[in-house]
Tab-separated table of N, CA, C and O and ligand atoms in Angstrom:
chain	number	residue	atom	x	y	z
W	1	MET	N	1.754	-0.667	29.494
W	1	MET	CA	2.421	0.644	29.486
W	1	MET	C	1.525	1.656	28.775
W	1	MET	O	0.969	1.349	27.732
W	2	PRO	N	1.361	2.844	29.335
W	2	PRO	CA	0.489	3.837	28.678
W	2	PRO	C	1.100	4.382	27.405
W	2	PRO	O	2.326	4.402	27.247
W	3	LYS	N	0.237	4.802	26.511
W	3	LYS	CA	0.695	5.411	25.265
W	3	LYS	C	1.258	6.807	25.531
W	3	LYS	O	1.000	7.402	26.576
W	4	PRO	N	2.041	7.328	24.568
W	4	PRO	CA	2.571	8.692	24.739
W	4	PRO	C	1.450	9.720	24.857
W	4	PRO	O	0.383	9.552	24.285
W	5	VAL	N	1.727	10.778	25.598
W	5	VAL	CA	0.771	11.872	25.777
W	5	VAL	C	1.237	13.049	24.929
W	5	VAL	O	2.433	13.323	24.877
W	6	PRO	N	0.313	13.718	24.242
W	6	PRO	CA	0.724	14.895	23.458
W	6	PRO	C	1.373	15.953	24.342
W	6	PRO	O	1.023	16.099	25.512
W	7	ALA	N	2.337	16.659	23.767
W	7	ALA	CA	3.003	17.764	24.464
W	7	ALA	C	2.663	19.052	23.721
W	7	ALA	O	3.369	19.452	22.799
W	8	PRO	N	1.560	19.703	24.096
W	8	PRO	CA	1.135	20.907	23.358
W	8	PRO	C	2.140	22.046	23.486
W	8	PRO	O	2.776	22.198	24.528
W	9	ASP	N	2.260	22.828	22.409
W	9	ASP	CA	2.972	24.098	22.506
W	9	ASP	C	1.930	25.208	22.324
W	9	ASP	O	0.725	24.935	22.258
W	10	GLU	N	2.388	26.441	22.247
W	10	GLU	CA	1.450	27.564	22.206
W	10	GLU	C	0.486	27.457	21.021
W	10	GLU	O	-0.702	27.732	21.148
W	11	ALA	N	1.025	27.018	19.876
W	11	ALA	CA	0.194	26.964	18.667
W	11	ALA	C	-0.793	25.801	18.702
W	11	ALA	O	-1.909	25.918	18.198
W	12	THR	N	-0.373	24.667	19.277
W	12	THR	CA	-1.217	23.470	19.203
W	12	THR	C	-2.119	23.295	20.428
W	12	THR	O	-3.005	22.449	20.407
W	13	ARG	N	-1.904	24.116	21.469
W	13	ARG	CA	-2.681	23.922	22.705
W	13	ARG	C	-4.203	23.975	22.485
W	13	ARG	O	-4.918	23.129	23.026
W	14	PRO	N	-4.733	24.924	21.684
W	14	PRO	CA	-6.194	24.929	21.491
W	14	PRO	C	-6.718	23.629	20.876
W	14	PRO	O	-7.813	23.179	21.203
W	15	PHE	N	-5.901	23.033	19.990
W	15	PHE	CA	-6.315	21.761	19.392
W	15	PHE	C	-6.418	20.675	20.450
W	15	PHE	O	-7.414	19.937	20.515
W	16	TRP	N	-5.393	20.580	21.312
W	16	TRP	CA	-5.389	19.514	22.332
W	16	TRP	C	-6.387	19.803	23.442
W	16	TRP	O	-6.984	18.878	23.997
W	17	ASP	N	-6.589	21.080	23.771
W	17	ASP	CA	-7.622	21.418	24.759
W	17	ASP	C	-8.993	20.966	24.258
W	17	ASP	O	-9.795	20.420	25.021
W	18	ALA	N	-9.256	21.198	22.967
W	18	ALA	CA	-10.535	20.769	22.390
W	18	ALA	C	-10.646	19.241	22.423
W	18	ALA	O	-11.695	18.688	22.760
W	19	ALA	N	-9.544	18.560	22.078
W	19	ALA	CA	-9.564	17.085	22.095
W	19	ALA	C	-9.895	16.571	23.494
W	19	ALA	O	-10.637	15.590	23.640
W	20	ASN	N	-9.371	17.248	24.503
W	20	ASN	CA	-9.672	16.822	25.882
W	20	ASN	C	-11.149	16.997	26.227
W	20	ASN	O	-11.639	16.373	27.174
W	21	GLU	N	-11.839	17.833	25.435
W	21	GLU	CA	-13.298	17.982	25.587
W	21	GLU	C	-14.034	17.162	24.530
W	21	GLU	O	-15.223	17.376	24.289
W	22	LYS	N	-13.297	16.264	23.871
W	22	LYS	CA	-13.849	15.403	22.818
W	22	LYS	C	-14.456	16.214	21.679
W	22	LYS	O	-15.536	15.912	21.174
W	23	ARG	N	-13.746	17.280	21.313
W	23	ARG	CA	-14.126	18.073	20.145
W	23	ARG	C	-12.945	18.091	19.189
W	23	ARG	O	-11.803	18.236	19.607
W	24	LEU	N	-13.248	17.945	17.882
W	24	LEU	CA	-12.202	18.023	16.867
W	24	LEU	C	-12.268	19.395	16.212
W	24	LEU	O	-13.323	19.807	15.733
W	25	VAL	N	-11.155	20.090	16.208
W	25	VAL	CA	-11.099	21.421	15.604
W	25	VAL	C	-9.908	21.482	14.657
W	25	VAL	O	-9.003	20.643	14.718
W	26	ALA	N	-9.913	22.474	13.780
W	26	ALA	CA	-8.757	22.731	12.925
W	26	ALA	C	-8.587	24.225	12.778
W	26	ALA	O	-9.546	24.990	12.848
W	27	GLN	N	-7.332	24.608	12.574
W	27	GLN	CA	-7.011	26.017	12.419
W	27	GLN	C	-7.425	26.473	11.017
W	27	GLN	O	-7.182	25.772	10.037
W	28	PHE	N	-8.046	27.649	10.964
W	28	PHE	CA	-8.513	28.196	9.691
W	28	PHE	C	-7.898	29.574	9.494
W	28	PHE	O	-7.926	30.417	10.402
W	29	CYS	N	-7.331	29.817	8.302
W	29	CYS	CA	-6.715	31.111	7.991
W	29	CYS	C	-7.711	31.983	7.225
W	29	CYS	O	-8.191	31.587	6.157
W	30	HIS	N	-7.991	33.169	7.770
W	30	HIS	CA	-8.888	34.092	7.080
W	30	HIS	C	-8.188	34.790	5.928
W	30	HIS	O	-8.845	35.316	5.030
W	31	GLY	N	-6.853	34.819	5.943
W	31	GLY	CA	-6.109	35.474	4.867
W	31	GLY	C	-6.251	34.747	3.548
W	31	GLY	O	-6.441	35.374	2.501
W	32	CYS	N	-6.175	33.422	3.573
W	32	CYS	CA	-6.296	32.677	2.308
W	32	CYS	C	-7.457	31.695	2.348
W	32	CYS	O	-7.575	30.865	1.438
W	33	ASN	N	-8.311	31.811	3.361
W	33	ASN	CA	-9.566	31.075	3.358
W	33	ASN	C	-9.358	29.567	3.245
W	33	ASN	O	-9.962	28.892	2.412
W	34	ARG	N	-8.479	29.057	4.092
W	34	ARG	CA	-8.232	27.617	4.064
W	34	ARG	C	-7.859	27.145	5.460
W	34	ARG	O	-7.481	27.935	6.328
W	35	TYR	N	-7.967	25.837	5.639
W	35	TYR	CA	-7.538	25.214	6.887
W	35	TYR	C	-6.045	24.905	6.825
W	35	TYR	O	-5.489	24.691	5.736
W	36	GLN	N	-5.407	24.856	7.998
W	36	GLN	CA	-4.067	24.286	8.059
W	36	GLN	C	-3.976	23.416	9.310
W	36	GLN	O	-4.482	23.751	10.377
W	37	HIS	N	-3.332	22.283	9.136
W	37	HIS	CA	-3.129	21.365	10.243
W	37	HIS	C	-1.826	20.614	10.017
W	37	HIS	O	-1.584	20.166	8.905
W	38	PRO	N	-0.962	20.451	11.021
W	38	PRO	CA	-1.144	20.887	12.404
W	38	PRO	C	-1.086	22.415	12.554
W	38	PRO	O	-0.550	23.100	11.685
W	39	PRO	N	-1.617	22.906	13.682
W	39	PRO	CA	-1.648	24.357	13.899
W	39	PRO	C	-0.239	24.947	14.007
W	39	PRO	O	0.679	24.305	14.506
W	40	GLU	N	-0.118	26.175	13.516
W	40	GLU	CA	1.138	26.910	13.629
W	40	GLU	C	0.832	28.335	14.055
W	40	GLU	O	-0.314	28.783	13.980
W	41	ALA	N	1.862	29.069	14.465
W	41	ALA	CA	1.663	30.443	14.920
W	41	ALA	C	1.198	31.337	13.775
W	41	ALA	O	0.453	32.292	13.970
W	42	ARG	N	1.665	31.026	12.558
W	42	ARG	CA	1.285	31.787	11.364
W	42	ARG	C	0.834	30.817	10.280
W	42	ARG	O	1.190	29.650	10.302
W	43	CYS	N	0.094	31.349	9.330
W	43	CYS	CA	-0.301	30.543	8.184
W	43	CYS	C	0.940	30.200	7.365
W	43	CYS	O	1.732	31.086	7.025
W	44	ALA	N	1.096	28.928	7.040
W	44	ALA	CA	2.271	28.502	6.285
W	44	ALA	C	2.230	28.999	4.847
W	44	ALA	O	3.257	29.074	4.184
W	45	ARG	N	1.048	29.356	4.349
W	45	ARG	CA	0.935	29.784	2.960
W	45	ARG	C	1.081	31.298	2.810
W	45	ARG	O	1.857	31.770	1.994
W	46	CYS	N	0.318	32.066	3.604
W	46	CYS	CA	0.322	33.532	3.416
W	46	CYS	C	1.060	34.267	4.534
W	46	CYS	O	1.246	35.485	4.443
W	47	GLY	N	1.462	33.558	5.577
W	47	GLY	CA	2.172	34.211	6.666
W	47	GLY	C	1.269	34.971	7.614
W	47	GLY	O	1.743	35.581	8.570
W	48	GLY	N	-0.035	34.952	7.340
W	48	GLY	CA	-0.979	35.712	8.148
W	48	GLY	C	-1.134	35.153	9.548
W	48	GLY	O	-0.858	33.975	9.805
W	49	GLU	N	-1.562	36.038	10.448
W	49	GLU	CA	-1.794	35.632	11.838
W	49	GLU	C	-3.279	35.655	12.186
W	49	GLU	O	-3.635	35.446	13.340
W	50	ASN	N	-4.127	35.929	11.196
W	50	ASN	CA	-5.573	35.963	11.435
W	50	ASN	C	-6.124	34.534	11.321
W	50	ASN	O	-6.703	34.149	10.301
W	51	LEU	N	-5.884	33.780	12.390
W	51	LEU	CA	-6.220	32.357	12.396
W	51	LEU	C	-7.240	32.099	13.494
W	51	LEU	O	-7.205	32.735	14.540
W	52	GLU	N	-8.133	31.170	13.243
W	52	GLU	CA	-9.067	30.761	14.296
W	52	GLU	C	-9.230	29.244	14.246
W	52	GLU	O	-8.950	28.610	13.233
W	53	PHE	N	-9.687	28.688	15.354
W	53	PHE	CA	-9.970	27.261	15.396
W	53	PHE	C	-11.455	27.045	15.145
W	53	PHE	O	-12.298	27.654	15.815
W	54	ARG	N	-11.752	26.210	14.156
W	54	ARG	CA	-13.139	25.917	13.801
W	54	ARG	C	-13.452	24.459	14.103
W	54	ARG	O	-12.597	23.588	13.906
W	55	PRO	N	-14.680	24.191	14.541
W	55	PRO	CA	-15.066	22.803	14.780
W	55	PRO	C	-15.189	22.034	13.464
W	55	PRO	O	-15.626	22.581	12.459
W	56	LEU	N	-14.769	20.781	13.491
W	56	LEU	CA	-14.913	19.890	12.336
W	56	LEU	C	-15.985	18.847	12.638
W	56	LEU	O	-16.281	18.561	13.798
W	57	SER	N	-16.508	18.258	11.563
W	57	SER	CA	-17.545	17.235	11.724
W	57	SER	C	-16.970	15.939	12.305
W	57	SER	O	-17.702	15.136	12.869
W	58	GLY	N	-15.658	15.751	12.143
W	58	GLY	CA	-15.061	14.483	12.563
W	58	GLY	C	-15.206	13.387	11.527
W	58	GLY	O	-14.781	12.261	11.753
W	59	LYS	N	-15.779	13.734	10.374
W	59	LYS	CA	-15.924	12.754	9.297
W	59	LYS	C	-14.813	12.953	8.272
W	59	LYS	O	-14.380	14.078	8.020
W	60	GLY	N	-14.393	11.846	7.683
W	60	GLY	CA	-13.352	11.901	6.682
W	60	GLY	C	-13.238	10.575	5.976
W	60	GLY	O	-14.183	9.779	5.970
W	61	LYS	N	-12.067	10.349	5.371
W	61	LYS	CA	-11.850	9.090	4.666
W	61	LYS	C	-10.389	8.678	4.791
W	61	LYS	O	-9.508	9.511	5.005
W	62	VAL	N	-10.187	7.369	4.620
W	62	VAL	CA	-8.832	6.827	4.673
W	62	VAL	C	-8.077	7.283	3.429
W	62	VAL	O	-8.531	7.056	2.301
W	63	TYR	N	-6.940	7.943	3.642
W	63	TYR	CA	-6.125	8.429	2.524
W	63	TYR	C	-4.986	7.456	2.225
W	63	TYR	O	-4.672	7.190	1.069
W	64	SER	N	-4.345	6.946	3.254
W	64	SER	CA	-3.301	5.936	3.089
W	64	SER	C	-3.116	5.238	4.429
W	64	SER	O	-3.590	5.726	5.450
W	65	TRP	N	-2.418	4.098	4.413
W	65	TRP	CA	-2.203	3.399	5.670
W	65	TRP	C	-1.054	2.411	5.506
W	65	TRP	O	-0.668	2.055	4.385
W	66	GLN	N	-0.499	1.998	6.624
W	66	GLN	CA	0.514	0.953	6.638
W	66	GLN	C	0.466	0.273	8.003
W	66	GLN	O	-0.187	0.763	8.926
W	67	VAL	N	1.165	-0.843	8.094
W	67	VAL	CA	1.275	-1.536	9.375
W	67	VAL	C	2.671	-1.287	9.924
W	67	VAL	O	3.668	-1.496	9.221
W	68	MET	N	2.739	-0.814	11.158
W	68	MET	CA	4.022	-0.523	11.794
W	68	MET	C	4.502	-1.754	12.563
W	68	MET	O	3.792	-2.270	13.422
W	69	HIS	N	5.725	-2.185	12.216
W	69	HIS	CA	6.321	-3.334	12.905
W	69	HIS	C	7.533	-2.953	13.741
W	69	HIS	O	7.974	-3.741	14.571
W	70	ASP	N	8.137	-1.792	13.455
W	70	ASP	CA	9.420	-1.462	14.089
W	70	ASP	C	9.491	0.004	14.482
W	70	ASP	O	10.430	0.710	14.146
W	71	THR	N	8.476	0.473	15.205
W	71	THR	CA	8.491	1.878	15.621
W	71	THR	C	9.658	2.153	16.563
W	71	THR	O	10.087	1.287	17.327
W	72	ARG	N	10.179	3.376	16.486
W	72	ARG	CA	11.215	3.803	17.439
W	72	ARG	C	10.605	4.435	18.675
W	72	ARG	O	11.321	4.801	19.598
W	73	VAL	N	9.282	4.616	18.665
W	73	VAL	CA	8.605	5.203	19.823
W	73	VAL	C	8.428	4.101	20.867
W	73	VAL	O	7.594	3.214	20.728
W	74	ARG	N	9.262	4.171	21.908
W	74	ARG	CA	9.331	3.074	22.867
W	74	ARG	C	7.964	2.767	23.480
W	74	ARG	O	7.592	1.603	23.653
W	75	LEU	N	7.189	3.812	23.785
W	75	LEU	CA	5.904	3.606	24.449
W	75	LEU	C	4.882	2.915	23.537
W	75	LEU	O	3.866	2.439	24.013
W	76	MET	N	5.168	2.870	22.225
W	76	MET	CA	4.233	2.222	21.304
W	76	MET	C	4.675	0.815	20.927
W	76	MET	O	3.944	0.089	20.269
W	77	GLN	N	5.884	0.404	21.363
W	77	GLN	CA	6.418	-0.875	20.886
W	77	GLN	C	5.578	-2.064	21.336
W	77	GLN	O	5.452	-3.043	20.613
W	78	GLU	N	4.988	-1.988	22.507
W	78	GLU	CA	4.217	-3.143	22.970
W	78	GLU	C	2.907	-3.307	22.202
W	78	GLU	O	2.270	-4.350	22.301
W	79	TYR	N	2.502	-2.272	21.422
W	79	TYR	CA	1.260	-2.365	20.648
W	79	TYR	C	1.510	-2.912	19.242
W	79	TYR	O	0.579	-3.075	18.467
W	80	GLN	N	2.766	-3.168	18.900
W	80	GLN	CA	3.094	-3.645	17.560
W	80	GLN	C	2.589	-5.066	17.344
W	80	GLN	O	2.593	-5.853	18.287
W	81	PRO	N	2.285	-5.425	16.074
W	81	PRO	CA	2.143	-4.478	14.955
W	81	PRO	C	0.845	-3.706	15.075
W	81	PRO	O	-0.141	-4.229	15.559
W	82	PHE	N	0.874	-2.436	14.624
W	82	PHE	CA	-0.350	-1.634	14.648
W	82	PHE	C	-0.469	-0.833	13.355
W	82	PHE	O	0.519	-0.634	12.645
W	83	ILE	N	-1.686	-0.440	13.076
W	83	ILE	CA	-1.958	0.334	11.869
W	83	ILE	C	-1.615	1.797	12.125
W	83	ILE	O	-1.931	2.333	13.184
W	84	ILE	N	-0.961	2.413	11.138
W	84	ILE	CA	-0.878	3.869	11.091
W	84	ILE	C	-1.541	4.297	9.792
W	84	ILE	O	-1.104	3.887	8.712
W	85	ALA	N	-2.586	5.083	9.909
W	85	ALA	CA	-3.301	5.545	8.723
W	85	ALA	C	-3.323	7.061	8.706
W	85	ALA	O	-3.273	7.707	9.752
W	86	VAL	N	-3.389	7.600	7.486
W	86	VAL	CA	-3.649	9.027	7.295
W	86	VAL	C	-5.103	9.151	6.879
W	86	VAL	O	-5.539	8.473	5.943
W	87	VAL	N	-5.857	9.974	7.608
W	87	VAL	CA	-7.230	10.247	7.184
W	87	VAL	C	-7.330	11.712	6.772
W	87	VAL	O	-6.689	12.590	7.343
W	88	GLU	N	-8.130	11.921	5.738
W	88	GLU	CA	-8.382	13.271	5.225
W	88	GLU	C	-9.760	13.688	5.699
W	88	GLU	O	-10.732	12.966	5.497
W	89	CYS	N	-9.837	14.859	6.333
W	89	CYS	CA	-11.125	15.317	6.856
W	89	CYS	C	-12.014	15.819	5.715
W	89	CYS	O	-11.531	16.367	4.725
W	90	ASP	N	-13.310	15.628	5.879
W	90	ASP	CA	-14.253	16.032	4.828
W	90	ASP	C	-14.194	17.524	4.545
W	90	ASP	O	-14.431	17.953	3.412
W	91	GLU	N	-13.879	18.336	5.546
W	91	GLU	CA	-13.903	19.783	5.368
W	91	GLU	C	-12.817	20.287	4.427
W	91	GLU	O	-12.985	21.329	3.803
W	92	SER	N	-11.687	19.560	4.377
W	92	SER	CA	-10.574	20.096	3.601
W	92	SER	C	-9.520	19.027	3.354
W	92	SER	O	-9.138	18.302	4.277
W	93	PRO	N	-8.994	18.960	2.111
W	93	PRO	CA	-7.864	18.052	1.846
W	93	PRO	C	-6.581	18.511	2.530
W	93	PRO	O	-5.595	17.781	2.536
W	94	ASP	N	-6.599	19.721	3.122
W	94	ASP	CA	-5.418	20.213	3.843
W	94	ASP	C	-5.362	19.704	5.275
W	94	ASP	O	-4.379	19.949	5.971
W	95	VAL	N	-6.429	19.053	5.742
W	95	VAL	CA	-6.462	18.590	7.131
W	95	VAL	C	-6.362	17.069	7.154
W	95	VAL	O	-7.302	16.365	6.809
W	96	TRP	N	-5.164	16.612	7.526
W	96	TRP	CA	-4.890	15.189	7.663
W	96	TRP	C	-4.650	14.879	9.130
W	96	TRP	O	-4.088	15.692	9.862
W	97	HIS	N	-5.042	13.684	9.534
W	97	HIS	CA	-4.738	13.206	10.866
W	97	HIS	C	-4.139	11.816	10.769
W	97	HIS	O	-4.532	11.023	9.913
W	98	LEU	N	-3.222	11.521	11.676
W	98	LEU	CA	-2.714	10.166	11.836
W	98	LEU	C	-3.598	9.442	12.846
W	98	LEU	O	-4.031	10.025	13.840
W	99	THR	N	-3.860	8.178	12.582
W	99	THR	CA	-4.714	7.396	13.468
W	99	THR	C	-4.304	5.928	13.388
W	99	THR	O	-3.676	5.506	12.418
W	100	ASN	N	-4.676	5.180	14.397
W	100	ASN	CA	-4.439	3.733	14.400
W	100	ASN	C	-5.649	2.963	13.884
W	100	ASN	O	-5.641	1.739	13.907
W	101	LEU	N	-6.684	3.650	13.417
W	101	LEU	CA	-7.910	2.994	12.934
W	101	LEU	C	-8.386	1.918	13.907
W	101	LEU	O	-8.480	0.737	13.551
W	102	PRO	N	-8.704	2.295	15.144
W	102	PRO	CA	-9.134	1.288	16.123
W	102	PRO	C	-10.308	0.467	15.601
W	102	PRO	O	-11.211	1.013	14.973
W	103	GLY	N	-10.235	-0.837	15.846
W	103	GLY	CA	-11.296	-1.739	15.415
W	103	GLY	C	-11.111	-2.277	14.014
W	103	GLY	O	-11.870	-3.142	13.585
W	104	SER	N	-10.097	-1.765	13.273
W	104	SER	CA	-9.892	-2.217	11.902
W	104	SER	C	-8.778	-3.246	11.821
W	104	SER	O	-7.844	-3.234	12.624
W	105	VAL	N	-8.892	-4.123	10.823
W	105	VAL	CA	-7.910	-5.163	10.563
W	105	VAL	C	-7.446	-5.007	9.118
W	105	VAL	O	-8.288	-4.821	8.228
W	106	PRO	N	-6.127	-5.059	8.867
W	106	PRO	CA	-5.657	-4.950	7.477
W	106	PRO	C	-6.363	-5.959	6.576
W	106	PRO	O	-6.553	-7.113	6.950
W	107	GLY	N	-6.781	-5.506	5.403
W	107	GLY	CA	-7.494	-6.356	4.467
W	107	GLY	C	-8.997	-6.198	4.543
W	107	GLY	O	-9.707	-6.613	3.627
W	108	LEU	N	-9.475	-5.623	5.627
W	108	LEU	CA	-10.921	-5.492	5.798
W	108	LEU	C	-11.392	-4.038	5.652
W	108	LEU	O	-12.512	-3.714	6.001
W	109	PHE	N	-10.514	-3.176	5.167
W	109	PHE	CA	-10.927	-1.809	4.831
W	109	PHE	C	-10.082	-1.387	3.646
W	109	PHE	O	-9.111	-2.064	3.280
W	110	GLU	N	-10.474	-0.266	3.016
W	110	GLU	CA	-9.798	0.169	1.798
W	110	GLU	C	-9.537	1.669	1.846
W	110	GLU	O	-10.225	2.401	2.569
W	111	ILE	N	-8.581	2.091	1.014
W	111	ILE	CA	-8.385	3.517	0.786
W	111	ILE	C	-9.723	4.114	0.359
W	111	ILE	O	-10.411	3.545	-0.483
W	112	GLY	N	-10.076	5.243	0.935
W	112	GLY	CA	-11.329	5.904	0.571
W	112	GLY	C	-12.482	5.560	1.477
W	112	GLY	O	-13.530	6.204	1.415
W	113	ASP	N	-12.328	4.520	2.335
W	113	ASP	CA	-13.416	4.180	3.250
W	113	ASP	C	-13.692	5.351	4.189
W	113	ASP	O	-12.773	6.030	4.646
W	114	PRO	N	-14.969	5.581	4.496
W	114	PRO	CA	-15.313	6.672	5.408
W	114	PRO	C	-14.925	6.364	6.847
W	114	PRO	O	-14.961	5.208	7.284
W	115	VAL	N	-14.541	7.409	7.553
W	115	VAL	CA	-14.163	7.280	8.969
W	115	VAL	C	-14.884	8.360	9.763
W	115	VAL	O	-15.328	9.374	9.214
W	116	GLU	N	-14.975	8.108	11.057
W	116	GLU	CA	-15.488	9.112	11.989
W	116	GLU	C	-14.576	9.170	13.196
W	116	GLU	O	-14.030	8.157	13.629
W	117	VAL	N	-14.455	10.381	13.745
W	117	VAL	CA	-13.573	10.572	14.882
W	117	VAL	C	-14.165	9.942	16.138
W	117	VAL	O	-15.396	9.851	16.304
W	118	GLU	N	-13.278	9.468	16.983
W	118	GLU	CA	-13.610	9.125	18.360
W	118	GLU	C	-12.394	9.550	19.179
W	118	GLU	O	-11.372	9.928	18.611
W	119	PHE	N	-12.525	9.520	20.484
W	119	PHE	CA	-11.428	10.036	21.304
W	119	PHE	C	-10.957	8.970	22.278
W	119	PHE	O	-11.762	8.355	22.977
W	120	GLU	N	-9.651	8.733	22.259
W	120	GLU	CA	-9.041	7.717	23.121
W	120	GLU	C	-8.421	8.410	24.329
W	120	GLU	O	-7.623	9.352	24.180
W	121	GLU	N	-8.757	7.941	25.503
W	121	GLU	CA	-8.224	8.524	26.736
W	121	GLU	C	-6.882	7.866	27.036
W	121	GLU	O	-6.822	6.701	27.414
W	122	VAL	N	-5.781	8.612	26.820
W	122	VAL	CA	-4.445	8.050	27.009
W	122	VAL	C	-3.927	8.271	28.426
W	122	VAL	O	-2.961	7.628	28.850
W	123	ARG	N	-4.522	9.218	29.148
W	123	ARG	CA	-4.303	9.442	30.575
W	123	ARG	C	-5.628	9.969	31.097
W	123	ARG	O	-6.417	10.515	30.314
W	124	PRO	N	-5.862	9.903	32.367
W	124	PRO	CA	-7.126	10.447	32.862
W	124	PRO	C	-7.320	11.905	32.422
W	124	PRO	O	-6.473	12.755	32.691
W	125	GLY	N	-8.390	12.152	31.679
W	125	GLY	CA	-8.694	13.509	31.224
W	125	GLY	C	-7.928	13.963	30.003
W	125	GLY	O	-8.140	15.073	29.526
W	126	ARG	N	-7.016	13.127	29.488
W	126	ARG	CA	-6.220	13.492	28.301
W	126	ARG	C	-6.635	12.598	27.142
W	126	ARG	O	-6.474	11.372	27.209
W	127	PHE	N	-7.144	13.228	26.088
W	127	PHE	CA	-7.690	12.479	24.962
W	127	PHE	C	-6.928	12.791	23.685
W	127	PHE	O	-6.450	13.919	23.500
W	128	ILE	N	-6.838	11.786	22.816
W	128	ILE	CA	-6.301	11.998	21.469
W	128	ILE	C	-7.370	11.573	20.465
W	128	ILE	O	-8.116	10.621	20.719
W	129	PRO	N	-7.454	12.298	19.330
W	129	PRO	CA	-8.405	11.880	18.300
W	129	PRO	C	-7.944	10.567	17.659
W	129	PRO	O	-6.754	10.395	17.371
W	130	GLN	N	-8.882	9.652	17.481
W	130	GLN	CA	-8.662	8.461	16.674
W	130	GLN	C	-9.798	8.436	15.646
W	130	GLN	O	-10.775	9.170	15.793
W	131	PHE	N	-9.662	7.615	14.624
W	131	PHE	CA	-10.704	7.546	13.595
W	131	PHE	C	-11.052	6.094	13.343
W	131	PHE	O	-10.167	5.246	13.251
W	132	ARG	N	-12.339	5.832	13.285
W	132	ARG	CA	-12.850	4.478	13.121
W	132	ARG	C	-13.557	4.379	11.769
W	132	ARG	O	-14.311	5.272	11.389
W	133	VAL	N	-13.269	3.310	11.036
W	133	VAL	CA	-13.928	3.086	9.759
W	133	VAL	C	-15.413	2.818	10.012
W	133	VAL	O	-15.769	2.048	10.893
W	134	VAL	N	-16.257	3.498	9.248
W	134	VAL	CA	-17.702	3.337	9.393
W	134	VAL	C	-18.311	2.998	8.027
W	134	VAL	O	-17.706	3.244	6.991
W	135	ARG	N	-19.472	2.434	8.075
W	135	ARG	CA	-20.222	2.165	6.849
W	135	ARG	C	-21.292	3.227	6.713
W	135	ARG	O	-22.062	3.435	7.634
W	136	ARG	N	-21.331	3.907	5.565
W	136	ARG	CA	-22.332	4.954	5.377
W	136	ARG	C	-23.480	4.413	4.564
W	136	ARG	O	-23.309	3.512	3.785
Z	201	ZN	ZN1	-3.176	32.089	5.021
């Protein structure tokens, strides 16, 4: 069974369009000079609308993780158990992504391990960012 496909809205569409081109971007607010993710129509901190999408390096680190055994997301149930990790992007502690850490096994990586983005094709031409633990 295929995995769920993202359902972009007006604010998040540029992020998913970039992912479909295998580019990782994040929204940046010029009003308070910081990133925000996930994207929103306005900056959650200053309310400003002067936002742009900037390319990210795709590098980050594992911030936290757990193993999912009982997801309510029906399309993900056949993949159980699977890892759900939060990774923090190198550009900003405000940019977190959820990932399954493809290629990783619990016990063989640690909080703080470096990761790099890769893109998983969940439908033809539709990609989601994933992050893989790397050795630097
Ligand atoms: Zn702002």
